[in-house]
């Protein structure tokens, strides 16, 4: 299985969700573009949170210093991102690819994350978090994916449960909740393993 982890916005928990899915599938992990490096390294974070011995953690295609959208971070370093270079690593294992930001975030001035997703045709796990406006952001993300005929495996819901929000998301989209991840005071491989055991894809 090859899939993308996409978020409805920033700071919704894509990297923790990626660790859960990697652990659940014992999949390889790839972050095509990392901005804010150093100190940010989602690859290092996911590797530190997973404990199976099968997963491999593939190097980023682009490492960018400023914590900005890829197109802006690259421009700040006088780097030109070439979408043709965003080639998935060769592996016989399942592969989880984590996007840099939301679906409509620009990789270049004319090429968005969602264009990259569509070019590979992999399904998406959409990560959402309950906050004021999250219903709108989630439904817009689902709509954008469906307009491009990109399959959606389901939602991962992060943070404290808000039943009124979640019922709308699940009933309106018809998507399953693949796992709910609470805010944890201490994220450890054991915590990730516990959530991985709850993760389910039809």
PDB file of C-alpha atoms in Angstrom:
ATOM      1  CA  UNK A   1       0.000   0.000   0.000  1.00  0.00           C
ATOM      2  CA  UNK A   2       1.167   3.523  -0.854  1.00  0.00           C
ATOM      3  CA  UNK A   3      -0.629   6.510   0.650  1.00  0.00           C
ATOM      4  CA  UNK A   4      -0.345  10.168   1.524  1.00  0.00           C
ATOM      5  CA  UNK A   5      -0.896  11.734   4.915  1.00  0.00           C
ATOM      6  CA  UNK A   6      -2.463  15.150   4.365  1.00  0.00           C
ATOM      7  CA  UNK A   7      -3.704  17.675   6.893  1.00  0.00           C
ATOM      8  CA  UNK A   8      -6.562  20.164   6.767  1.00  0.00           C
ATOM      9  CA  UNK A   9      -4.093  22.858   7.853  1.00  0.00           C
ATOM     10  CA  UNK A  10      -1.003  23.459   9.952  1.00  0.00           C
ATOM     11  CA  UNK A  11      -0.466  22.029  13.423  1.00  0.00           C
ATOM     12  CA  UNK A  12      -3.194  19.416  13.127  1.00  0.00           C
ATOM     13  CA  UNK A  13      -0.944  16.475  13.994  1.00  0.00           C
ATOM     14  CA  UNK A  14       0.111  15.031  10.633  1.00  0.00           C
ATOM     15  CA  UNK A  15       3.452  13.779  11.921  1.00  0.00           C
ATOM     16  CA  UNK A  16       2.002  11.945  14.920  1.00  0.00           C
ATOM     17  CA  UNK A  17      -0.673  10.504  12.635  1.00  0.00           C
ATOM     18  CA  UNK A  18       2.069   9.452  10.218  1.00  0.00           C
ATOM     19  CA  UNK A  19       3.866   7.632  13.030  1.00  0.00           C
ATOM     20  CA  UNK A  20       0.659   5.787  13.934  1.00  0.00           C
ATOM     21  CA  UNK A  21       0.041   4.705  10.341  1.00  0.00           C
ATOM     22  CA  UNK A  22       3.677   3.731   9.788  1.00  0.00           C
ATOM     23  CA  UNK A  23       3.570   1.607  12.934  1.00  0.00           C
ATOM     24  CA  UNK A  24       0.193   0.079  12.071  1.00  0.00           C
ATOM     25  CA  UNK A  25       1.291  -0.948   8.572  1.00  0.00           C
ATOM     26  CA  UNK A  26       4.972  -1.435   9.436  1.00  0.00           C
ATOM     27  CA  UNK A  27       5.409   0.782   6.404  1.00  0.00           C
ATOM     28  CA  UNK A  28       8.312   2.851   5.142  1.00  0.00           C
ATOM     29  CA  UNK A  29       8.162   6.627   5.638  1.00  0.00           C
ATOM     30  CA  UNK A  30       9.002   9.446   3.244  1.00  0.00           C
ATOM     31  CA  UNK A  31       8.693  13.214   3.664  1.00  0.00           C
ATOM     32  CA  UNK A  32       9.332  14.561   0.152  1.00  0.00           C
ATOM     33  CA  UNK A  33       9.850  18.164   1.309  1.00  0.00           C
ATOM     34  CA  UNK A  34      10.845  19.290   4.792  1.00  0.00           C
ATOM     35  CA  UNK A  35      10.940  22.964   5.685  1.00  0.00           C
ATOM     36  CA  UNK A  36      12.246  24.470   8.916  1.00  0.00           C
ATOM     37  CA  UNK A  37      15.289  22.149   8.957  1.00  0.00           C
ATOM     38  CA  UNK A  38      17.028  22.206  11.368  1.00  0.00           C
ATOM     39  CA  UNK A  39      15.602  21.757  13.959  1.00  0.00           C
ATOM     40  CA  UNK A  40      12.441  20.351  12.380  1.00  0.00           C
ATOM     41  CA  UNK A  41      12.765  16.845  11.000  1.00  0.00           C
ATOM     42  CA  UNK A  42       9.548  14.890  10.756  1.00  0.00           C
ATOM     43  CA  UNK A  43      11.517  11.868   9.549  1.00  0.00           C
ATOM     44  CA  UNK A  44      13.540  11.821  12.771  1.00  0.00           C
ATOM     45  CA  UNK A  45      10.371  12.340  14.824  1.00  0.00           C
ATOM     46  CA  UNK A  46       8.495   9.486  13.161  1.00  0.00           C
ATOM     47  CA  UNK A  47      11.521   7.215  13.406  1.00  0.00           C
ATOM     48  CA  UNK A  48      11.790   7.946  17.126  1.00  0.00           C
ATOM     49  CA  UNK A  49       8.106   7.206  17.720  1.00  0.00           C
ATOM     50  CA  UNK A  50       7.956   3.877  15.892  1.00  0.00           C
ATOM     51  CA  UNK A  51       9.321   0.620  17.211  1.00  0.00           C
ATOM     52  CA  UNK A  52       8.808  -2.051  14.546  1.00  0.00           C
ATOM     53  CA  UNK A  53      11.913  -3.381  12.829  1.00  0.00           C
ATOM     54  CA  UNK A  54      10.572  -3.412   9.285  1.00  0.00           C
ATOM     55  CA  UNK A  55      10.033   0.294   8.535  1.00  0.00           C
ATOM     56  CA  UNK A  56      12.680   2.237   6.660  1.00  0.00           C
ATOM     57  CA  UNK A  57      12.925   6.033   6.785  1.00  0.00           C
ATOM     58  CA  UNK A  58      13.856   7.486   3.434  1.00  0.00           C
ATOM     59  CA  UNK A  59      15.686  10.798   2.978  1.00  0.00           C
ATOM     60  CA  UNK A  60      13.848  13.932   1.953  1.00  0.00           C
ATOM     61  CA  UNK A  61      14.119  15.147  -1.624  1.00  0.00           C
ATOM     62  CA  UNK A  62      14.316  18.757  -0.432  1.00  0.00           C
ATOM     63  CA  UNK A  63      15.477  20.037   2.972  1.00  0.00           C
ATOM     64  CA  UNK A  64      14.645  23.720   3.388  1.00  0.00           C
ATOM     65  CA  UNK A  65      15.706  25.930   6.276  1.00  0.00           C
ATOM     66  CA  UNK A  66      12.817  28.318   6.836  1.00  0.00           C
ATOM     67  CA  UNK A  67       9.523  27.066   8.343  1.00  0.00           C
ATOM     68  CA  UNK A  68       7.482  28.342   5.407  1.00  0.00           C
ATOM     69  CA  UNK A  69       5.502  26.834   2.556  1.00  0.00           C
ATOM     70  CA  UNK A  70       7.874  24.979   0.215  1.00  0.00           C
ATOM     71  CA  UNK A  71       7.743  27.593  -2.540  1.00  0.00           C
ATOM     72  CA  UNK A  72       8.599  30.417  -0.129  1.00  0.00           C
ATOM     73  CA  UNK A  73      11.239  28.467   1.793  1.00  0.00           C
ATOM     74  CA  UNK A  74      12.919  27.455  -1.448  1.00  0.00           C
ATOM     75  CA  UNK A  75      12.863  31.027  -2.777  1.00  0.00           C
ATOM     76  CA  UNK A  76      14.530  32.245   0.414  1.00  0.00           C
ATOM     77  CA  UNK A  77      17.474  29.943  -0.339  1.00  0.00           C
ATOM     78  CA  UNK A  78      17.476  30.616  -4.082  1.00  0.00           C
ATOM     79  CA  UNK A  79      16.466  27.008  -4.696  1.00  0.00           C
ATOM     80  CA  UNK A  80      14.180  25.956  -7.507  1.00  0.00           C
ATOM     81  CA  UNK A  81      11.994  22.984  -6.631  1.00  0.00           C
ATOM     82  CA  UNK A  82      11.585  20.660  -9.581  1.00  0.00           C
ATOM     83  CA  UNK A  83       8.434  18.542  -9.205  1.00  0.00           C
ATOM     84  CA  UNK A  84       9.997  15.944 -11.507  1.00  0.00           C
ATOM     85  CA  UNK A  85      12.495  15.213  -8.733  1.00  0.00           C
ATOM     86  CA  UNK A  86       9.759  14.222  -6.287  1.00  0.00           C
ATOM     87  CA  UNK A  87      10.156  10.553  -7.088  1.00  0.00           C
ATOM     88  CA  UNK A  88       9.076   8.036  -4.425  1.00  0.00           C
ATOM     89  CA  UNK A  89      11.833   5.833  -3.022  1.00  0.00           C
ATOM     90  CA  UNK A  90      12.044   2.315  -4.354  1.00  0.00           C
ATOM     91  CA  UNK A  91      10.793  -0.171  -1.782  1.00  0.00           C
ATOM     92  CA  UNK A  92       8.945  -3.479  -1.699  1.00  0.00           C
ATOM     93  CA  UNK A  93       7.261  -2.366   1.523  1.00  0.00           C
ATOM     94  CA  UNK A  94       4.205  -0.185   2.035  1.00  0.00           C
ATOM     95  CA  UNK A  95       5.028   3.515   1.900  1.00  0.00           C
ATOM     96  CA  UNK A  96       3.569   6.420   3.867  1.00  0.00           C
ATOM     97  CA  UNK A  97       4.350   9.878   2.437  1.00  0.00           C
ATOM     98  CA  UNK A  98       3.709  12.949   4.587  1.00  0.00           C
ATOM     99  CA  UNK A  99       2.938  16.196   2.797  1.00  0.00           C
ATOM    100  CA  UNK A 100       4.472  19.537   3.785  1.00  0.00           C
ATOM    101  CA  UNK A 101       1.352  21.400   4.874  1.00  0.00           C
ATOM    102  CA  UNK A 102      -2.190  21.240   3.554  1.00  0.00           C
ATOM    103  CA  UNK A 103      -3.427  20.141   0.170  1.00  0.00           C
ATOM    104  CA  UNK A 104      -3.442  23.597  -1.414  1.00  0.00           C
ATOM    105  CA  UNK A 105       0.012  24.580  -0.155  1.00  0.00           C
ATOM    106  CA  UNK A 106       2.268  25.586  -3.074  1.00  0.00           C
ATOM    107  CA  UNK A 107       5.346  23.529  -3.848  1.00  0.00           C
ATOM    108  CA  UNK A 108       6.135  26.019  -6.596  1.00  0.00           C
ATOM    109  CA  UNK A 109       4.163  29.062  -7.717  1.00  0.00           C
ATOM    110  CA  UNK A 110       2.250  26.888 -10.184  1.00  0.00           C
ATOM    111  CA  UNK A 111       2.302  23.446  -8.533  1.00  0.00           C
ATOM    112  CA  UNK A 112       0.427  22.560  -5.348  1.00  0.00           C
ATOM    113  CA  UNK A 113       0.594  19.638  -2.938  1.00  0.00           C
ATOM    114  CA  UNK A 114      -2.677  18.359  -4.367  1.00  0.00           C
ATOM    115  CA  UNK A 115      -1.150  18.361  -7.867  1.00  0.00           C
ATOM    116  CA  UNK A 116       1.643  16.156  -6.551  1.00  0.00           C
ATOM    117  CA  UNK A 117      -0.859  13.804  -4.925  1.00  0.00           C
ATOM    118  CA  UNK A 118      -2.872  13.584  -8.136  1.00  0.00           C
ATOM    119  CA  UNK A 119       0.248  12.877 -10.192  1.00  0.00           C
ATOM    120  CA  UNK A 120       0.928   9.689  -8.228  1.00  0.00           C
ATOM    121  CA  UNK A 121      -2.696   8.661  -7.785  1.00  0.00           C
ATOM    122  CA  UNK A 122      -2.191   7.365  -4.262  1.00  0.00           C
ATOM    123  CA  UNK A 123      -5.047   7.465  -1.768  1.00  0.00           C
ATOM    124  CA  UNK A 124      -5.074   9.995   1.051  1.00  0.00           C
ATOM    125  CA  UNK A 125      -5.557   9.742   4.785  1.00  0.00           C
ATOM    126  CA  UNK A 126      -6.847  13.155   5.847  1.00  0.00           C
ATOM    127  CA  UNK A 127      -5.873  14.384   9.302  1.00  0.00           C
ATOM    128  CA  UNK A 128      -8.270  16.754  11.037  1.00  0.00           C
ATOM    129  CA  UNK A 129      -8.384  18.384  14.452  1.00  0.00           C
ATOM    130  CA  UNK A 130     -11.300  19.973  16.257  1.00  0.00           C
ATOM    131  CA  UNK A 131     -11.068  23.778  16.345  1.00  0.00           C
ATOM    132  CA  UNK A 132     -13.309  26.650  15.305  1.00  0.00           C
ATOM    133  CA  UNK A 133     -13.350  26.441  11.507  1.00  0.00           C
ATOM    134  CA  UNK A 134     -12.196  22.843  11.260  1.00  0.00           C
ATOM    135  CA  UNK A 135     -15.489  21.654   9.772  1.00  0.00           C
ATOM    136  CA  UNK A 136     -15.072  24.110   6.916  1.00  0.00           C
ATOM    137  CA  UNK A 137     -11.412  23.221   6.406  1.00  0.00           C
ATOM    138  CA  UNK A 138     -12.117  19.492   6.474  1.00  0.00           C
ATOM    139  CA  UNK A 139     -15.046  19.619   4.060  1.00  0.00           C
ATOM    140  CA  UNK A 140     -13.137  21.882   1.664  1.00  0.00           C
ATOM    141  CA  UNK A 141     -10.210  19.429   1.708  1.00  0.00           C
ATOM    142  CA  UNK A 142     -12.508  16.490   1.009  1.00  0.00           C
ATOM    143  CA  UNK A 143     -14.204  18.433  -1.791  1.00  0.00           C
ATOM    144  CA  UNK A 144     -10.864  19.327  -3.391  1.00  0.00           C
ATOM    145  CA  UNK A 145      -9.725  15.703  -3.335  1.00  0.00           C
ATOM    146  CA  UNK A 146     -12.982  14.421  -4.774  1.00  0.00           C
ATOM    147  CA  UNK A 147     -12.999  17.014  -7.552  1.00  0.00           C
ATOM    148  CA  UNK A 148      -9.678  15.527  -8.685  1.00  0.00           C
ATOM    149  CA  UNK A 149     -10.891  11.927  -8.236  1.00  0.00           C
ATOM    150  CA  UNK A 150      -8.261  11.278  -5.557  1.00  0.00           C
ATOM    151  CA  UNK A 151      -9.364   8.405  -3.314  1.00  0.00           C
ATOM    152  CA  UNK A 152      -9.716   9.132   0.405  1.00  0.00           C
ATOM    153  CA  UNK A 153      -9.190   6.238   2.797  1.00  0.00           C
ATOM    154  CA  UNK A 154     -10.712   8.082   5.733  1.00  0.00           C
ATOM    155  CA  UNK A 155     -10.117  10.598   8.489  1.00  0.00           C
ATOM    156  CA  UNK A 156      -7.764  10.596  11.445  1.00  0.00           C
ATOM    157  CA  UNK A 157      -9.191  12.835  14.159  1.00  0.00           C
ATOM    158  CA  UNK A 158      -6.711  14.424  16.541  1.00  0.00           C
ATOM    159  CA  UNK A 159      -7.283  16.043  19.904  1.00  0.00           C
ATOM    160  CA  UNK A 160     -10.201  16.092  22.348  1.00  0.00           C
ATOM    161  CA  UNK A 161     -13.417  14.680  20.959  1.00  0.00           C
ATOM    162  CA  UNK A 162     -16.164  17.088  19.914  1.00  0.00           C
ATOM    163  CA  UNK A 163     -19.114  14.862  18.996  1.00  0.00           C
ATOM    164  CA  UNK A 164     -21.133  17.602  17.264  1.00  0.00           C
ATOM    165  CA  UNK A 165     -18.221  18.314  14.928  1.00  0.00           C
ATOM    166  CA  UNK A 166     -17.299  14.719  14.286  1.00  0.00           C
ATOM    167  CA  UNK A 167     -20.849  13.604  13.540  1.00  0.00           C
ATOM    168  CA  UNK A 168     -21.140  16.254  10.821  1.00  0.00           C
ATOM    169  CA  UNK A 169     -17.798  15.338   9.278  1.00  0.00           C
ATOM    170  CA  UNK A 170     -18.493  11.614   9.187  1.00  0.00           C
ATOM    171  CA  UNK A 171     -22.134  11.817   8.089  1.00  0.00           C
ATOM    172  CA  UNK A 172     -21.628  14.520   5.450  1.00  0.00           C
ATOM    173  CA  UNK A 173     -18.522  12.963   3.870  1.00  0.00           C
ATOM    174  CA  UNK A 174     -19.447   9.323   4.393  1.00  0.00           C
ATOM    175  CA  UNK A 175     -15.818   8.692   5.337  1.00  0.00           C
ATOM    176  CA  UNK A 176     -14.752   6.408   8.176  1.00  0.00           C
ATOM    177  CA  UNK A 177     -12.742   7.564  11.160  1.00  0.00           C
ATOM    178  CA  UNK A 178      -9.620   5.406  10.936  1.00  0.00           C
ATOM    179  CA  UNK A 179      -8.419   6.246  14.448  1.00  0.00           C
ATOM    180  CA  UNK A 180      -8.906   8.952  17.084  1.00  0.00           C
ATOM    181  CA  UNK A 181      -5.734  10.302  18.655  1.00  0.00           C
ATOM    182  CA  UNK A 182      -6.024  12.176  21.935  1.00  0.00           C
ATOM    183  CA  UNK A 183      -3.625  14.879  23.129  1.00  0.00           C
ATOM    184  CA  UNK A 184      -1.034  12.858  25.008  1.00  0.00           C
ATOM    185  CA  UNK A 185       1.109  14.387  27.781  1.00  0.00           C
ATOM    186  CA  UNK A 186       4.008  12.169  26.746  1.00  0.00           C
ATOM    187  CA  UNK A 187       4.336  10.728  23.248  1.00  0.00           C
ATOM    188  CA  UNK A 188       6.319   7.506  23.312  1.00  0.00           C
ATOM    189  CA  UNK A 189       6.653   4.494  21.014  1.00  0.00           C
ATOM    190  CA  UNK A 190       4.315   2.584  23.358  1.00  0.00           C
ATOM    191  CA  UNK A 191       1.641   5.277  22.989  1.00  0.00           C
ATOM    192  CA  UNK A 192       2.008   5.197  19.205  1.00  0.00           C
ATOM    193  CA  UNK A 193       1.796   1.402  19.249  1.00  0.00           C
ATOM    194  CA  UNK A 194      -1.455   1.605  21.214  1.00  0.00           C
ATOM    195  CA  UNK A 195      -3.034   3.872  18.615  1.00  0.00           C
ATOM    196  CA  UNK A 196      -1.590   1.784  15.774  1.00  0.00           C
ATOM    197  CA  UNK A 197      -3.485  -1.219  17.141  1.00  0.00           C
ATOM    198  CA  UNK A 198      -6.719   0.784  16.766  1.00  0.00           C
ATOM    199  CA  UNK A 199      -5.990   1.939  13.202  1.00  0.00           C
ATOM    200  CA  UNK A 200      -8.041   0.182  10.563  1.00  0.00           C
ATOM    201  CA  UNK A 201      -8.342   0.609   6.801  1.00  0.00           C
ATOM    202  CA  UNK A 202     -11.085  -1.254   4.976  1.00  0.00           C
TER     203      UNK A 202
END
